[in-house]
CSV table of N, CA, C and O in Angstrom, one decimal:
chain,number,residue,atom,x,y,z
A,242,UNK,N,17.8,104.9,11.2
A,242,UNK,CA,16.6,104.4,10.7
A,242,UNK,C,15.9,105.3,9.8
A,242,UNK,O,16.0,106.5,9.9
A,243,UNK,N,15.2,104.8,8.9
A,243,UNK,CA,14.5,105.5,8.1
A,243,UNK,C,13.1,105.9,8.0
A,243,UNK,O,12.2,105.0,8.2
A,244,UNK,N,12.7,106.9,7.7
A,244,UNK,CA,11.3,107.0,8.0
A,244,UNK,C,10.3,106.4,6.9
A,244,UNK,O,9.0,106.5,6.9
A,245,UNK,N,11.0,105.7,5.8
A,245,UNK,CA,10.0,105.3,4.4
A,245,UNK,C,8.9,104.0,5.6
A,245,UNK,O,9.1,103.2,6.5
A,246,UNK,N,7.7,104.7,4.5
A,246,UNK,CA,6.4,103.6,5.0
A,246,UNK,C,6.8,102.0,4.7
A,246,UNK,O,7.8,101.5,4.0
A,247,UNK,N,6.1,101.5,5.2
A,247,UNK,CA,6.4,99.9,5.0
A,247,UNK,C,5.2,99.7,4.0
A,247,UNK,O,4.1,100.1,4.3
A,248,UNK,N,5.6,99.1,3.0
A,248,UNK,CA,4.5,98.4,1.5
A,248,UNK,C,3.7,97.4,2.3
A,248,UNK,O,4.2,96.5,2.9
A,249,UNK,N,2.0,97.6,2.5
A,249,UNK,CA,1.8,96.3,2.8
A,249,UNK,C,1.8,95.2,1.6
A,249,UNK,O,1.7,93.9,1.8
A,250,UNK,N,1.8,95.9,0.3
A,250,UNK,CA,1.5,95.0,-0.9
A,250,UNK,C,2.5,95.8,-1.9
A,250,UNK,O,2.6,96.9,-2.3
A,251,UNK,N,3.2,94.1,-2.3
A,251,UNK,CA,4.6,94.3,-3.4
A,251,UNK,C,4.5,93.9,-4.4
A,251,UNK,O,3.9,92.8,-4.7
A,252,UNK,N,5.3,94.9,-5.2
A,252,UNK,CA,4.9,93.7,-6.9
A,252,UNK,C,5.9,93.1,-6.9
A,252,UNK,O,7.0,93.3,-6.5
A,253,UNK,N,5.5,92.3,-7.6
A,253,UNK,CA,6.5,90.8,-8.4
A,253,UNK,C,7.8,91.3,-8.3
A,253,UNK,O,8.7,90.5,-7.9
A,254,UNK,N,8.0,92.7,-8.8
A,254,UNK,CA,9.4,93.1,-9.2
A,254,UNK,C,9.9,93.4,-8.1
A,254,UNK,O,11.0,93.1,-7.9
A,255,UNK,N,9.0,94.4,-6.9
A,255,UNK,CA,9.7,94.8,-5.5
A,255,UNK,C,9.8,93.3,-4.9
A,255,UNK,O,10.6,93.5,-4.0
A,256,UNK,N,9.6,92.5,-4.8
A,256,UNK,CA,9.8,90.9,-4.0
A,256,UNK,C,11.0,90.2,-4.8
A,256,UNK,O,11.6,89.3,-4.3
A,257,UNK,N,11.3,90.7,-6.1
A,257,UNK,CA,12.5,90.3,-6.8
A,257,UNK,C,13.4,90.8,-6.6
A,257,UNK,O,14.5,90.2,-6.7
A,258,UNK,N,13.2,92.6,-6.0
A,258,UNK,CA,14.2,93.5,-5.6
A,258,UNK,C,14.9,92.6,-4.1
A,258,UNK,O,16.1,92.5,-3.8
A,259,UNK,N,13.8,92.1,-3.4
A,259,UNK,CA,14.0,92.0,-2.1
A,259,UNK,C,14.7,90.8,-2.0
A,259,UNK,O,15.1,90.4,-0.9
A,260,UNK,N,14.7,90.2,-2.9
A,260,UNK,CA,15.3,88.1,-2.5
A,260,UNK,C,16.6,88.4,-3.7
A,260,UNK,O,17.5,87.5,-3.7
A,261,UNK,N,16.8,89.1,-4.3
A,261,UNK,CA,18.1,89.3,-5.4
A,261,UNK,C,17.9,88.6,-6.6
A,261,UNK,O,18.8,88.4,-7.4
A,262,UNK,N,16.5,88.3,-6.8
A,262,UNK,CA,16.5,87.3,-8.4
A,262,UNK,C,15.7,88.1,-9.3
A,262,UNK,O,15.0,89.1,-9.0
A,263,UNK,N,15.8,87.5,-10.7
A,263,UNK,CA,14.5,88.4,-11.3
A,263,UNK,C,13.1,88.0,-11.0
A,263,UNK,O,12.8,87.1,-10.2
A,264,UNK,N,12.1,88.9,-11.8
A,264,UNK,CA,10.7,88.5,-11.5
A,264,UNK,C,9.9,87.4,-12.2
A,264,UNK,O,8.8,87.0,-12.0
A,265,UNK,N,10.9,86.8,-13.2
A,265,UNK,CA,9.9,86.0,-13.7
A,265,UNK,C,10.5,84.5,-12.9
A,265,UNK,O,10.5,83.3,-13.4
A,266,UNK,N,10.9,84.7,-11.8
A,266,UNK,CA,11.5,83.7,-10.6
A,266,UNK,C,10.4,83.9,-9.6
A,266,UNK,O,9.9,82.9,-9.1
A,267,UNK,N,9.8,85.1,-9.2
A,267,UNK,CA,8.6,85.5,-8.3
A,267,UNK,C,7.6,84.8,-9.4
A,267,UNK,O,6.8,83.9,-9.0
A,268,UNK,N,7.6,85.0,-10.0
A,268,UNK,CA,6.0,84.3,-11.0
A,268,UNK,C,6.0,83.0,-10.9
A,268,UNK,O,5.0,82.4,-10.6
A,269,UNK,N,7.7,82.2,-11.4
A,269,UNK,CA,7.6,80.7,-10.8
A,269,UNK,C,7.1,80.6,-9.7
A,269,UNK,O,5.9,80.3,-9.9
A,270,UNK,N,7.3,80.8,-8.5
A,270,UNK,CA,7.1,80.8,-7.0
A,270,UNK,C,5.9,81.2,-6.7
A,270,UNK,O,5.5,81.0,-5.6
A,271,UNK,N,5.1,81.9,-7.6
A,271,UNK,CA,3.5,82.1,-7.2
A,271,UNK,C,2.8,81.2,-8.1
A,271,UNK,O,2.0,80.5,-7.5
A,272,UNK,N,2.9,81.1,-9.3
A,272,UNK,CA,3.0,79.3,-9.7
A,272,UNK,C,2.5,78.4,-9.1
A,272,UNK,O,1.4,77.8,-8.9
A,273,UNK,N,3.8,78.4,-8.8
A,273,UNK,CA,4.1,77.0,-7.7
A,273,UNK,C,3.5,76.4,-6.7
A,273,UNK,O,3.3,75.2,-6.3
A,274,UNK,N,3.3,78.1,-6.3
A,274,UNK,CA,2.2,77.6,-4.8
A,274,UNK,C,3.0,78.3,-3.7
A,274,UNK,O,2.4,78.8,-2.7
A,275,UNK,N,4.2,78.2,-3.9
A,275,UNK,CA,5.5,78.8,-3.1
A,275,UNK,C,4.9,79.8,-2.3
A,275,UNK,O,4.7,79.7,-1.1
A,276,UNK,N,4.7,80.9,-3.1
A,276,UNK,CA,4.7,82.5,-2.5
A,276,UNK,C,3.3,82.8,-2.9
A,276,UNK,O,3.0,82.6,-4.1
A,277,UNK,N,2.1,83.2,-1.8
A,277,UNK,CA,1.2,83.6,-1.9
A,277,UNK,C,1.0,84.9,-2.4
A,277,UNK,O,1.5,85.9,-1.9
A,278,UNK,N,0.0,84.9,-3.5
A,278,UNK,CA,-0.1,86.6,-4.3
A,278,UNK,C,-1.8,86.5,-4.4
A,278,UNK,O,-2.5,85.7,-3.8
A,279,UNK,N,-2.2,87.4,-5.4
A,279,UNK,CA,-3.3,87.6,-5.5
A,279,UNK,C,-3.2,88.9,-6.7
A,279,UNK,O,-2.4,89.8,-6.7
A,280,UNK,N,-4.4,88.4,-7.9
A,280,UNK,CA,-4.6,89.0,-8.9
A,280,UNK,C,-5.0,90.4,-8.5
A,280,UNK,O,-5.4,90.4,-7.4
A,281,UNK,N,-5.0,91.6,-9.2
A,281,UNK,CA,-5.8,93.1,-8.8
A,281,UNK,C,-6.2,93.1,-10.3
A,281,UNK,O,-5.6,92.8,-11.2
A,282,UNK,N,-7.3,93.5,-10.3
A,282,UNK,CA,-7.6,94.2,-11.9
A,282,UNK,C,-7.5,93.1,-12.8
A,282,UNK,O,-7.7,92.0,-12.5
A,283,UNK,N,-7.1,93.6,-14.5
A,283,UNK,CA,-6.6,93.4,-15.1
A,283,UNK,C,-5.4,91.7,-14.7
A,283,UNK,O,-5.1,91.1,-13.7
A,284,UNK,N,-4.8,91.5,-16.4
A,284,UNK,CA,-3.8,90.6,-16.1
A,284,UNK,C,-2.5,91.0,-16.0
A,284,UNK,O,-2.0,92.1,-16.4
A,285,UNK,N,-2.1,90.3,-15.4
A,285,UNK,CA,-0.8,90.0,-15.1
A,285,UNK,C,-0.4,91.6,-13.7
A,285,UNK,O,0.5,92.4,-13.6
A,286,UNK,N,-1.7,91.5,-13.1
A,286,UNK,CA,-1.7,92.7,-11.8
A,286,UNK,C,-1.0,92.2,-10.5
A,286,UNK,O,-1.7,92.4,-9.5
A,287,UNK,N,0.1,91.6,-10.4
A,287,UNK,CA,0.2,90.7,-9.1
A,287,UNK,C,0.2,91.6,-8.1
A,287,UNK,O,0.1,92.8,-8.5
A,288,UNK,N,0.3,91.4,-6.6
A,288,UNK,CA,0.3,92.5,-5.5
A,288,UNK,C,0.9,90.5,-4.5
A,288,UNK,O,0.4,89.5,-4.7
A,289,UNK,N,2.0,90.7,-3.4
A,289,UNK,CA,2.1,90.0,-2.8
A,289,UNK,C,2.4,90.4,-1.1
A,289,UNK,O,3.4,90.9,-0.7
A,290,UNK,N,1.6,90.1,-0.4
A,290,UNK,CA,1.0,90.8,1.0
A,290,UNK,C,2.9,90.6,1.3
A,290,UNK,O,3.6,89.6,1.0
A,291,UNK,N,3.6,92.2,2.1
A,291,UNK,CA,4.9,91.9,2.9
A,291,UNK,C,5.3,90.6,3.5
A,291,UNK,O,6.4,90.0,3.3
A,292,UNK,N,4.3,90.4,4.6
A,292,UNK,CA,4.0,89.1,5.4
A,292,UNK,C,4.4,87.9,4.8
A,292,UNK,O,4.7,86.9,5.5
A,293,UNK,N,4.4,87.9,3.7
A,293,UNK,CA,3.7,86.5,3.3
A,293,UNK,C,5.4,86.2,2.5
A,293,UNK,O,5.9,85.1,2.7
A,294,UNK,N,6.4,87.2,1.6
A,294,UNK,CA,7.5,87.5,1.7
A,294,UNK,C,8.5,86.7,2.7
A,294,UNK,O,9.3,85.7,2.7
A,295,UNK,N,8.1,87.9,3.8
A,295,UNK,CA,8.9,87.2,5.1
A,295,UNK,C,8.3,86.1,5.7
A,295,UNK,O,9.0,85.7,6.7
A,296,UNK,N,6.9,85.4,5.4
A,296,UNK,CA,7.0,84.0,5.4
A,296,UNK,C,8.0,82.8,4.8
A,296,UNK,O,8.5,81.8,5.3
A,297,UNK,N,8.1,83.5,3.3
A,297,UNK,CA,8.8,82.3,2.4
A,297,UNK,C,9.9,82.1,2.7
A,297,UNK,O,10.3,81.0,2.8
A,298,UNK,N,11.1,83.6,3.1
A,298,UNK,CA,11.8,83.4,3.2
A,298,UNK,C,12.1,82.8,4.4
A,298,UNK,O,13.2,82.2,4.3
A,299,UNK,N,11.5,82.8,5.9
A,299,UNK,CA,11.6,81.9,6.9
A,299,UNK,C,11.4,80.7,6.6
A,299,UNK,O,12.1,80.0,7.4
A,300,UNK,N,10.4,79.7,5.5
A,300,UNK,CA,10.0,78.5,5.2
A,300,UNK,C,11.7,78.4,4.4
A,300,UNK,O,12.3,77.4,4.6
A,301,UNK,N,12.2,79.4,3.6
A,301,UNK,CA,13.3,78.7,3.0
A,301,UNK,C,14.6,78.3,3.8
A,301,UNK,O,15.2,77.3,3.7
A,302,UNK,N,14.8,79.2,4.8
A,302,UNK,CA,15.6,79.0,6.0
A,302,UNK,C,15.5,77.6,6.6
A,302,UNK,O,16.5,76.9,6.9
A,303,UNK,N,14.5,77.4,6.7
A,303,UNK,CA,14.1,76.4,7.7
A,303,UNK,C,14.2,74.8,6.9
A,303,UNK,O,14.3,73.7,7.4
A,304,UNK,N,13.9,75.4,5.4
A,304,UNK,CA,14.0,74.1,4.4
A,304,UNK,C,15.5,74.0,4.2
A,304,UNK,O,15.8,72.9,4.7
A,305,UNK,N,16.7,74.8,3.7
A,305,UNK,CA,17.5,74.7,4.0
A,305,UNK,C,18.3,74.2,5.2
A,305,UNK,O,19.0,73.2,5.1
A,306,UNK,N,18.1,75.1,6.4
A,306,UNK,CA,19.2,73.7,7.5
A,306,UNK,C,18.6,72.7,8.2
A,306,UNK,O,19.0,72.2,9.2
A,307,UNK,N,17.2,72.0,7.4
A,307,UNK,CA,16.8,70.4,7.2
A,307,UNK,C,17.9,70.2,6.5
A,307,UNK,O,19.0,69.9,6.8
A,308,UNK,N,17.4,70.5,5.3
A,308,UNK,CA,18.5,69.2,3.9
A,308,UNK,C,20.3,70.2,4.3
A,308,UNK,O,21.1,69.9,3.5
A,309,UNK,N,20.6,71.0,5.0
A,309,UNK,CA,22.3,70.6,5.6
A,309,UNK,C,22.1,69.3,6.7
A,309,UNK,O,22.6,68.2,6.5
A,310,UNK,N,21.4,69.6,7.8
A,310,UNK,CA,21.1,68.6,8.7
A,310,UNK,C,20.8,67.2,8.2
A,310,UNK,O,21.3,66.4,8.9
A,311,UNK,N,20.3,66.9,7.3
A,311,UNK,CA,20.5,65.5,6.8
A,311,UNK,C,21.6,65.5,5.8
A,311,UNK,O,21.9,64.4,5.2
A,312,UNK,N,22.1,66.2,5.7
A,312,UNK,CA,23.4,65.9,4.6
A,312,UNK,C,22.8,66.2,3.0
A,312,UNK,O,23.5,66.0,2.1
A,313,UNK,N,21.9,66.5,2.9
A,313,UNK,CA,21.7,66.7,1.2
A,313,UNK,C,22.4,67.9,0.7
A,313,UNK,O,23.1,67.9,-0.4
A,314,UNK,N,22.3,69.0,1.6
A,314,UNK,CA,23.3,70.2,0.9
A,314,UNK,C,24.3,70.2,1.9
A,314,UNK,O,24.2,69.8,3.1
A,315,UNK,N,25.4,70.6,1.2
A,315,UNK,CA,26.8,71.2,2.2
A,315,UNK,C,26.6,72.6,2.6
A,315,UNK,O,26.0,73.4,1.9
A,316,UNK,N,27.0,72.8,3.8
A,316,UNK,CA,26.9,74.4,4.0
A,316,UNK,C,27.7,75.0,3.0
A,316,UNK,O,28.5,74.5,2.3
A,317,UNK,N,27.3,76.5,3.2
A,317,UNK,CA,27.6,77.5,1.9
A,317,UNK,C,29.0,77.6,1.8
A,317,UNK,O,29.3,77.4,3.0
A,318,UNK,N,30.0,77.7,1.0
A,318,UNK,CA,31.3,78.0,1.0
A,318,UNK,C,31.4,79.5,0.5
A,318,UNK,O,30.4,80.3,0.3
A,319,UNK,N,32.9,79.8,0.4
A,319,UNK,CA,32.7,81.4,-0.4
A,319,UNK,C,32.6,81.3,-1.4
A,319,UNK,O,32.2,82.3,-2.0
A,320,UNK,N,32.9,79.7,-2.9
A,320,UNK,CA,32.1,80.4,-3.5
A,320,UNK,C,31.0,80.4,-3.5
A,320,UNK,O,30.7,80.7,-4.7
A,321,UNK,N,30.2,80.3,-2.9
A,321,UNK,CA,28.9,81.0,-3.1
A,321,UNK,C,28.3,82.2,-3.0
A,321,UNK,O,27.2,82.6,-3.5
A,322,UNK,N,29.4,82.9,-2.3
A,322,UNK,CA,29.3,84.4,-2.1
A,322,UNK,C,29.4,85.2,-3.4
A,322,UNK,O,30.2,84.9,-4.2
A,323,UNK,N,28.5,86.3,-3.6
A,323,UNK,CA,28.7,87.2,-4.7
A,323,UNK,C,30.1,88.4,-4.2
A,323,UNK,O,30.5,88.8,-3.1
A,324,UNK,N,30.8,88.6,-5.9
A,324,UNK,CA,31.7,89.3,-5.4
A,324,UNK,C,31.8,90.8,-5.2
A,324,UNK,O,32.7,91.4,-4.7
């Protein structure tokens, strides 16, 4: 285990580190309405509470094995897997 502090507030790019996409995919998703952020300062200052992270990604989970459960997506195959 490691002893680094826990971020309570991530930028665009640490939340892009954390889901594997780039950040201008976090900006869609605060957009959107998806992923709750909040402006600091200046523009383009995003800050997005930890919490709110491991909310989305439990809301995506959960949005996902609905649409396998009704048949809209197939479960993942390998290829889906990165190599």
């Amino acid at each position: 285990m490691t002893d680094e502090p826990t971020l309570r507030f991530m930028t665009p790019t640490q939340v892009a580190d954390e889901l594997n996409v780039k950040p201008n995919q976090v900006h869609a998703l605060i957009k959107a309405g998806e992923l709750r952020a909040f402006q600091v300062g200046g523009r383009g200052m995003w800050r997005i509470g930890r919490q709110y992270v491991e909310d989305y990604i439990a809301e995506a989970y959960r949005r996902t094995a609905e649409r396998i459960a009704t048949g809209e997506l197939e479960d993942a195959g390998p290829e889906d897997e990165e190599p």
